[in-house]
PDB file of C-alpha atoms in Angstrom:
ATOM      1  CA  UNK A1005      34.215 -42.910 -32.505  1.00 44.00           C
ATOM      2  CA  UNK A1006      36.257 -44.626 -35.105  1.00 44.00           C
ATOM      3  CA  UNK A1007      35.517 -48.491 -35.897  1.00 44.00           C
ATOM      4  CA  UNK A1008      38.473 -49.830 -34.561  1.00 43.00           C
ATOM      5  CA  UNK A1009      38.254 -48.163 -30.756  1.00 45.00           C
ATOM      6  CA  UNK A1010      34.628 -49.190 -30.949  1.00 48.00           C
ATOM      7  CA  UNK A1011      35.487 -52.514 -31.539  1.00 45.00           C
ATOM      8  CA  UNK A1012      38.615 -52.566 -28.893  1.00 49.00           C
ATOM      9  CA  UNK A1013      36.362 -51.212 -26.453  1.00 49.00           C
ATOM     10  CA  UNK A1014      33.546 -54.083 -26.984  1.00 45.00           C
ATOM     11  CA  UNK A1015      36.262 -56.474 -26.693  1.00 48.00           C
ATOM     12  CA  UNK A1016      37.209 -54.627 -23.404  1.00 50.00           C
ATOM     13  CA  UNK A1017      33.993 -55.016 -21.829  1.00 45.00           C
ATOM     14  CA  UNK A1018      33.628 -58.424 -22.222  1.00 45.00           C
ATOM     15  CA  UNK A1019      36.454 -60.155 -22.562  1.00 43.00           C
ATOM     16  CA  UNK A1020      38.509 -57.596 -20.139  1.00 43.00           C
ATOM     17  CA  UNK A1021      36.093 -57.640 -17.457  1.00 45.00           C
ATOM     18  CA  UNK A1022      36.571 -61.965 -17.090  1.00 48.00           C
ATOM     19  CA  UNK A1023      40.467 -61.197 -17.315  1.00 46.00           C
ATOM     20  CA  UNK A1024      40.980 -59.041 -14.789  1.00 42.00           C
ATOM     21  CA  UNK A1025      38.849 -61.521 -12.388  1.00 46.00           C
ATOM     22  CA  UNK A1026      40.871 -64.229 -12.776  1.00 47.00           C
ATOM     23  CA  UNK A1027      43.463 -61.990 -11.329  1.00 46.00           C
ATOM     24  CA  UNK A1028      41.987 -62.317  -7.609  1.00 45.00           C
ATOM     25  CA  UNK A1029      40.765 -66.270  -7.777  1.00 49.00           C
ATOM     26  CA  UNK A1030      42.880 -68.157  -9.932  1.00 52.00           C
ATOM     27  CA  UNK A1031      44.442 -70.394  -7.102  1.00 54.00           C
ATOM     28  CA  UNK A1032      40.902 -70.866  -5.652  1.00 64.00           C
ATOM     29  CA  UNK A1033      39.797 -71.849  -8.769  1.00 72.00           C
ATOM     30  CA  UNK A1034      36.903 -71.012 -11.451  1.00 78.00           C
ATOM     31  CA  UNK A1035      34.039 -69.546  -8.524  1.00 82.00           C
ATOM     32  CA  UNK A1036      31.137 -70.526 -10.401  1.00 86.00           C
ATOM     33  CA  UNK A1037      29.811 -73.836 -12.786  1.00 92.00           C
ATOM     34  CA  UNK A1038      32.493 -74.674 -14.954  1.00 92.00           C
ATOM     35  CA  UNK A1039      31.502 -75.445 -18.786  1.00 93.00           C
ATOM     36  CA  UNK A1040      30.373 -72.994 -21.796  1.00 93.00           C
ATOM     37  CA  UNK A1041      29.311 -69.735 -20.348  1.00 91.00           C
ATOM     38  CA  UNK A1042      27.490 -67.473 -22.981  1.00 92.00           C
ATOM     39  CA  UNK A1043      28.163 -63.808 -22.341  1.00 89.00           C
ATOM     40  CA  UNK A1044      25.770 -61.331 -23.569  1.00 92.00           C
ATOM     41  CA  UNK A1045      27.234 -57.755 -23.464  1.00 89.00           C
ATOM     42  CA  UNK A1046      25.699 -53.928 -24.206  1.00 90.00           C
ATOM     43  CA  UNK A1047      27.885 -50.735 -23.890  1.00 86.00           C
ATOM     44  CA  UNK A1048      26.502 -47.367 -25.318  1.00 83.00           C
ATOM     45  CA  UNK A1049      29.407 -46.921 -27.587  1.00 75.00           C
ATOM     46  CA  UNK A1050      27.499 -49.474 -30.059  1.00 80.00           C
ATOM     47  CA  UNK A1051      24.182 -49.629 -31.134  1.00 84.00           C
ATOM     48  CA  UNK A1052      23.604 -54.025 -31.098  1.00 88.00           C
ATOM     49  CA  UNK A1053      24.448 -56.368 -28.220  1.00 89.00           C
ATOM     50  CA  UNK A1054      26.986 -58.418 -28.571  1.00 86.00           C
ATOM     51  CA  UNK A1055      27.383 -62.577 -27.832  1.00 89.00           C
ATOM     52  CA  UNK A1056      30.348 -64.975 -27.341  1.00 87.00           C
ATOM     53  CA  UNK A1057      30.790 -68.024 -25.532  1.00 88.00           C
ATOM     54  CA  UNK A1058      33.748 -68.451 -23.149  1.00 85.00           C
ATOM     55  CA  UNK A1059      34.906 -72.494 -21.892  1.00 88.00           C
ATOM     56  CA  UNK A1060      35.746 -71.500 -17.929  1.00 86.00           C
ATOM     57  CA  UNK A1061      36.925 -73.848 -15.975  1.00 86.00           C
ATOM     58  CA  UNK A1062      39.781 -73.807 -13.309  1.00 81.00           C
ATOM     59  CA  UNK A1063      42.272 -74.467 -15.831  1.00 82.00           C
ATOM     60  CA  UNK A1064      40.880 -71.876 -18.102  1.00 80.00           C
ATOM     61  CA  UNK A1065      40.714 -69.247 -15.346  1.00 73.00           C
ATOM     62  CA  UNK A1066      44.026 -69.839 -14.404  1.00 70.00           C
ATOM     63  CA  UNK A1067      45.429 -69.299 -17.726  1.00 71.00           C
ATOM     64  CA  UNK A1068      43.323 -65.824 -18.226  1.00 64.00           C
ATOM     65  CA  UNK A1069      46.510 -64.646 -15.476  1.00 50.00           C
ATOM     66  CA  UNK A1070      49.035 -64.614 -18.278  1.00 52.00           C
ATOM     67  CA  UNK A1071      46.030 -63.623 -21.005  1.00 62.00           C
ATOM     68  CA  UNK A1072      46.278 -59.860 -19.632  1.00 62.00           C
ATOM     69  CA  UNK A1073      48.154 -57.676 -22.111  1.00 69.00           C
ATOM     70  CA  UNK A1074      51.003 -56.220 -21.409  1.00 74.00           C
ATOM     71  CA  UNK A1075      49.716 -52.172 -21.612  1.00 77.00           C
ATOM     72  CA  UNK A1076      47.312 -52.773 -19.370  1.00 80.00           C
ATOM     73  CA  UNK A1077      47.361 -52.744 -15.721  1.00 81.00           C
ATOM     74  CA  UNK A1078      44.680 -54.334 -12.727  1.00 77.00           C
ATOM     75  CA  UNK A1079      44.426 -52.001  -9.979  1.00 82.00           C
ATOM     76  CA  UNK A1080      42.149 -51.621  -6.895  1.00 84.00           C
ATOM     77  CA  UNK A1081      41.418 -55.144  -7.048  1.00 78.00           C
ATOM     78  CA  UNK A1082      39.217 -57.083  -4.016  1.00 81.00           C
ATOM     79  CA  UNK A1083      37.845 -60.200  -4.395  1.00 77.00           C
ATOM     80  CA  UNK A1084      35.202 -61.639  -2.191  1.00 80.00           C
ATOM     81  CA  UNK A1085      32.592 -64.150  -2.471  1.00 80.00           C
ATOM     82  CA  UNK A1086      29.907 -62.130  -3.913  1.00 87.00           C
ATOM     83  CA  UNK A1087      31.891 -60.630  -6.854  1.00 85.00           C
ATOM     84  CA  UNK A1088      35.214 -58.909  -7.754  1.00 83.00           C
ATOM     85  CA  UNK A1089      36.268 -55.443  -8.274  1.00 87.00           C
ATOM     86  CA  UNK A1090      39.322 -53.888  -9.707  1.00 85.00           C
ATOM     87  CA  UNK A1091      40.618 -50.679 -12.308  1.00 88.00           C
ATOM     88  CA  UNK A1092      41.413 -51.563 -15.647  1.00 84.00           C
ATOM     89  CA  UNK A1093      44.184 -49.354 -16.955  1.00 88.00           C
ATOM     90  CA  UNK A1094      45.238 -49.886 -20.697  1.00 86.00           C
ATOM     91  CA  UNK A1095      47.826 -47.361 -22.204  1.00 88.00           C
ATOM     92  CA  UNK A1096      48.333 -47.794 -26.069  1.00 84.00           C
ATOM     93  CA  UNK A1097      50.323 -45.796 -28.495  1.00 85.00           C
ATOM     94  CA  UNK A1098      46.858 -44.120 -30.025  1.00 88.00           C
ATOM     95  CA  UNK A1099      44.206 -44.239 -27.085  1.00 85.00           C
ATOM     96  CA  UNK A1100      44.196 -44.891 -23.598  1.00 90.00           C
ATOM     97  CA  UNK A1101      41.138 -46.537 -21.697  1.00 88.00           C
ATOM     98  CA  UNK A1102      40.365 -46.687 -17.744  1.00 91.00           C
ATOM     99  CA  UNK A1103      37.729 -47.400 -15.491  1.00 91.00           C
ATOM    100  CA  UNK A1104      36.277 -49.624 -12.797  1.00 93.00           C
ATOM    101  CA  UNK A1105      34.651 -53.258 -13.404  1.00 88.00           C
ATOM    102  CA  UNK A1106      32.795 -54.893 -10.937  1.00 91.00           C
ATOM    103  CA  UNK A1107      32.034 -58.694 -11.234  1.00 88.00           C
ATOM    104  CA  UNK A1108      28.703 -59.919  -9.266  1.00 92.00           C
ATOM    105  CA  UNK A1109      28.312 -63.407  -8.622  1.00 90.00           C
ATOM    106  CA  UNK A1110      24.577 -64.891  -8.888  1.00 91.00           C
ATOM    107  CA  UNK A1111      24.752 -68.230  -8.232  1.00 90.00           C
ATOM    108  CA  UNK A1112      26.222 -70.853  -9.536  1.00 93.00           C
ATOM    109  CA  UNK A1113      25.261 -70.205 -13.267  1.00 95.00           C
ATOM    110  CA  UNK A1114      24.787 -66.443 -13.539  1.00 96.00           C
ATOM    111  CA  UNK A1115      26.938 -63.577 -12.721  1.00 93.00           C
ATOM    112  CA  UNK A1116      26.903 -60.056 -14.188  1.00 93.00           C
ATOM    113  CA  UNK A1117      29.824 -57.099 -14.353  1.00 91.00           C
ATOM    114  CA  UNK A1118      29.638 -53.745 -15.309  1.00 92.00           C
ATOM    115  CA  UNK A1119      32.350 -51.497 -16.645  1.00 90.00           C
ATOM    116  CA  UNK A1120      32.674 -47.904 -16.660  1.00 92.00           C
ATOM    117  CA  UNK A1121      35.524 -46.829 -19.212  1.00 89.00           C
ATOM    118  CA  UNK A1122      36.825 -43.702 -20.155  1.00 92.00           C
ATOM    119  CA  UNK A1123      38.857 -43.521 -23.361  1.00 89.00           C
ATOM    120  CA  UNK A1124      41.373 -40.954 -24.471  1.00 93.00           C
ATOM    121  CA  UNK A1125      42.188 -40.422 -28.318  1.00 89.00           C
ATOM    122  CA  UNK A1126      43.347 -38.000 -30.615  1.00 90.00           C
ATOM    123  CA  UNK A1127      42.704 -35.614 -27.607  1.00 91.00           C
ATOM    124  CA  UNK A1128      38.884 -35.944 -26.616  1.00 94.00           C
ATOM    125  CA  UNK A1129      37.722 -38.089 -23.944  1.00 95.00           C
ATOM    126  CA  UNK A1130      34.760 -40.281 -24.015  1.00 91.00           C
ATOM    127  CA  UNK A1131      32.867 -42.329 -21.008  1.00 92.00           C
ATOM    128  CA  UNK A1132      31.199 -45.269 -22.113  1.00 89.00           C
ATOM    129  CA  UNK A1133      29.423 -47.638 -19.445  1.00 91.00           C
ATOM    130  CA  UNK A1134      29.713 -51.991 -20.750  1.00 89.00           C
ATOM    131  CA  UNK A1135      27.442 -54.318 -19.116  1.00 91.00           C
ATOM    132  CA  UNK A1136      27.526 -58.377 -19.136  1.00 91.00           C
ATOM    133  CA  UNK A1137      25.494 -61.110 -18.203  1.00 94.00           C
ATOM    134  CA  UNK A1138      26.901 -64.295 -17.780  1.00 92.00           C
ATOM    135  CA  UNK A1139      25.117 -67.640 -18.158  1.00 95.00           C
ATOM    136  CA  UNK A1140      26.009 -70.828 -18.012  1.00 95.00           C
ATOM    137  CA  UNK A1141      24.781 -72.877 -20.687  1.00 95.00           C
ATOM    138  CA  UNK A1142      26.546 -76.854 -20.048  1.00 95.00           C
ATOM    139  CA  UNK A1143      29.110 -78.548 -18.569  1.00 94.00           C
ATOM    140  CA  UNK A1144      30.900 -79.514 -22.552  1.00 93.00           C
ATOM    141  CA  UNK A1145      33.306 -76.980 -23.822  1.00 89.00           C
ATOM    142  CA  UNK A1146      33.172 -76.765 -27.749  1.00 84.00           C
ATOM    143  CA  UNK A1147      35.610 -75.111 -30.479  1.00 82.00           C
ATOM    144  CA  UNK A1148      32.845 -72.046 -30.604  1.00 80.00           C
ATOM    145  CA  UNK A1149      34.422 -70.838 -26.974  1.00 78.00           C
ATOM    146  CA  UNK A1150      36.176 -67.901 -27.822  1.00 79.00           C
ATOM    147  CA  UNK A1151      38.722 -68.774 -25.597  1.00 74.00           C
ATOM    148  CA  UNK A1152      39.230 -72.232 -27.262  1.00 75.00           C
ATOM    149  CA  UNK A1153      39.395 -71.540 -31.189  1.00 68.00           C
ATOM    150  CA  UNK A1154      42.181 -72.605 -32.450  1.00 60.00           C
ATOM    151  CA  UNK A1155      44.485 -69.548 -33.667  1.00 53.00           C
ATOM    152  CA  UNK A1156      46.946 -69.442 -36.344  1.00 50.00           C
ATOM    153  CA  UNK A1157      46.750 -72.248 -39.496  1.00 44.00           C
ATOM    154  CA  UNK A1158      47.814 -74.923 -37.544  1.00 41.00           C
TER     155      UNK A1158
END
């Protein structure tokens, strides 16, 4: 699998998988402790774990609504107070990628998801299966949230 799909499909697992919940609760606000949540993903396209920190909060969950790019797609999604599940469908012009994530809620300060994603490029399809555990780490949101860096040169 070529670096760049490797590195789209990481992305995918973690960073897709708290999109496409925010989908289902963003008018009910963030579900869990908001503050910096450190997300600690493994998929077996990649041989090393991966970390990030996200700031979620209901104003950062409502946002992730208009954060969903535009060639992909939430479908099948349910939401109820144990966890969310929906499709992820992403069509680009060199690979597709679909599957099922589920979102489990542990808690207050732990919830897990699991994504199943099958990827089409160049004309072979792959199945890879992403897994992330969520914790939350404190209430104060920092610049080392992904979600918070500041982009651009501003």
């Amino acid at each position: 699998m070529n670096s760049a799909l490797t590195r789209f499909l990481w992305a995918a697992a973690g960073v897709l998988v708290f999109l496409a919940a925010g989908a289902g609760v963003a008018q009910q606000g963030f579900p869990e402790r908001p503050g910096d949540w450190e997300a600690t993903g493994k998929t077996d396209a990649l041989p090393e774990p991966f970390v990030t920190h996200f700031c979620l909060t209901n104003e950062t969950w409502a946002k992730a609504l208009t954060q969903v790019p535009d060639f992909c797609k939430l479908q099948d999604l349910s939401v109820t107070s144990k966890g969310i599940h929906c499709t992820l469908d992403c069509d680009m012009k060199t690979f597709q990628m679909k599957g099922p994530t589920d979102i489990t809620f542990d808690g207050l300060e732990h919830m897990t998801a699991k994504a199943t994603i099958t990827t089409t490029a160049g004309g072979k399809t792959t199945t890879s299966v992403a897994t992330t555990d969520y914790r939350w780490k404190g209430a104060a949101c920092t610049d080392a949230d992904v979600n918070m860096k500041k982009k651009g040169g501003g």
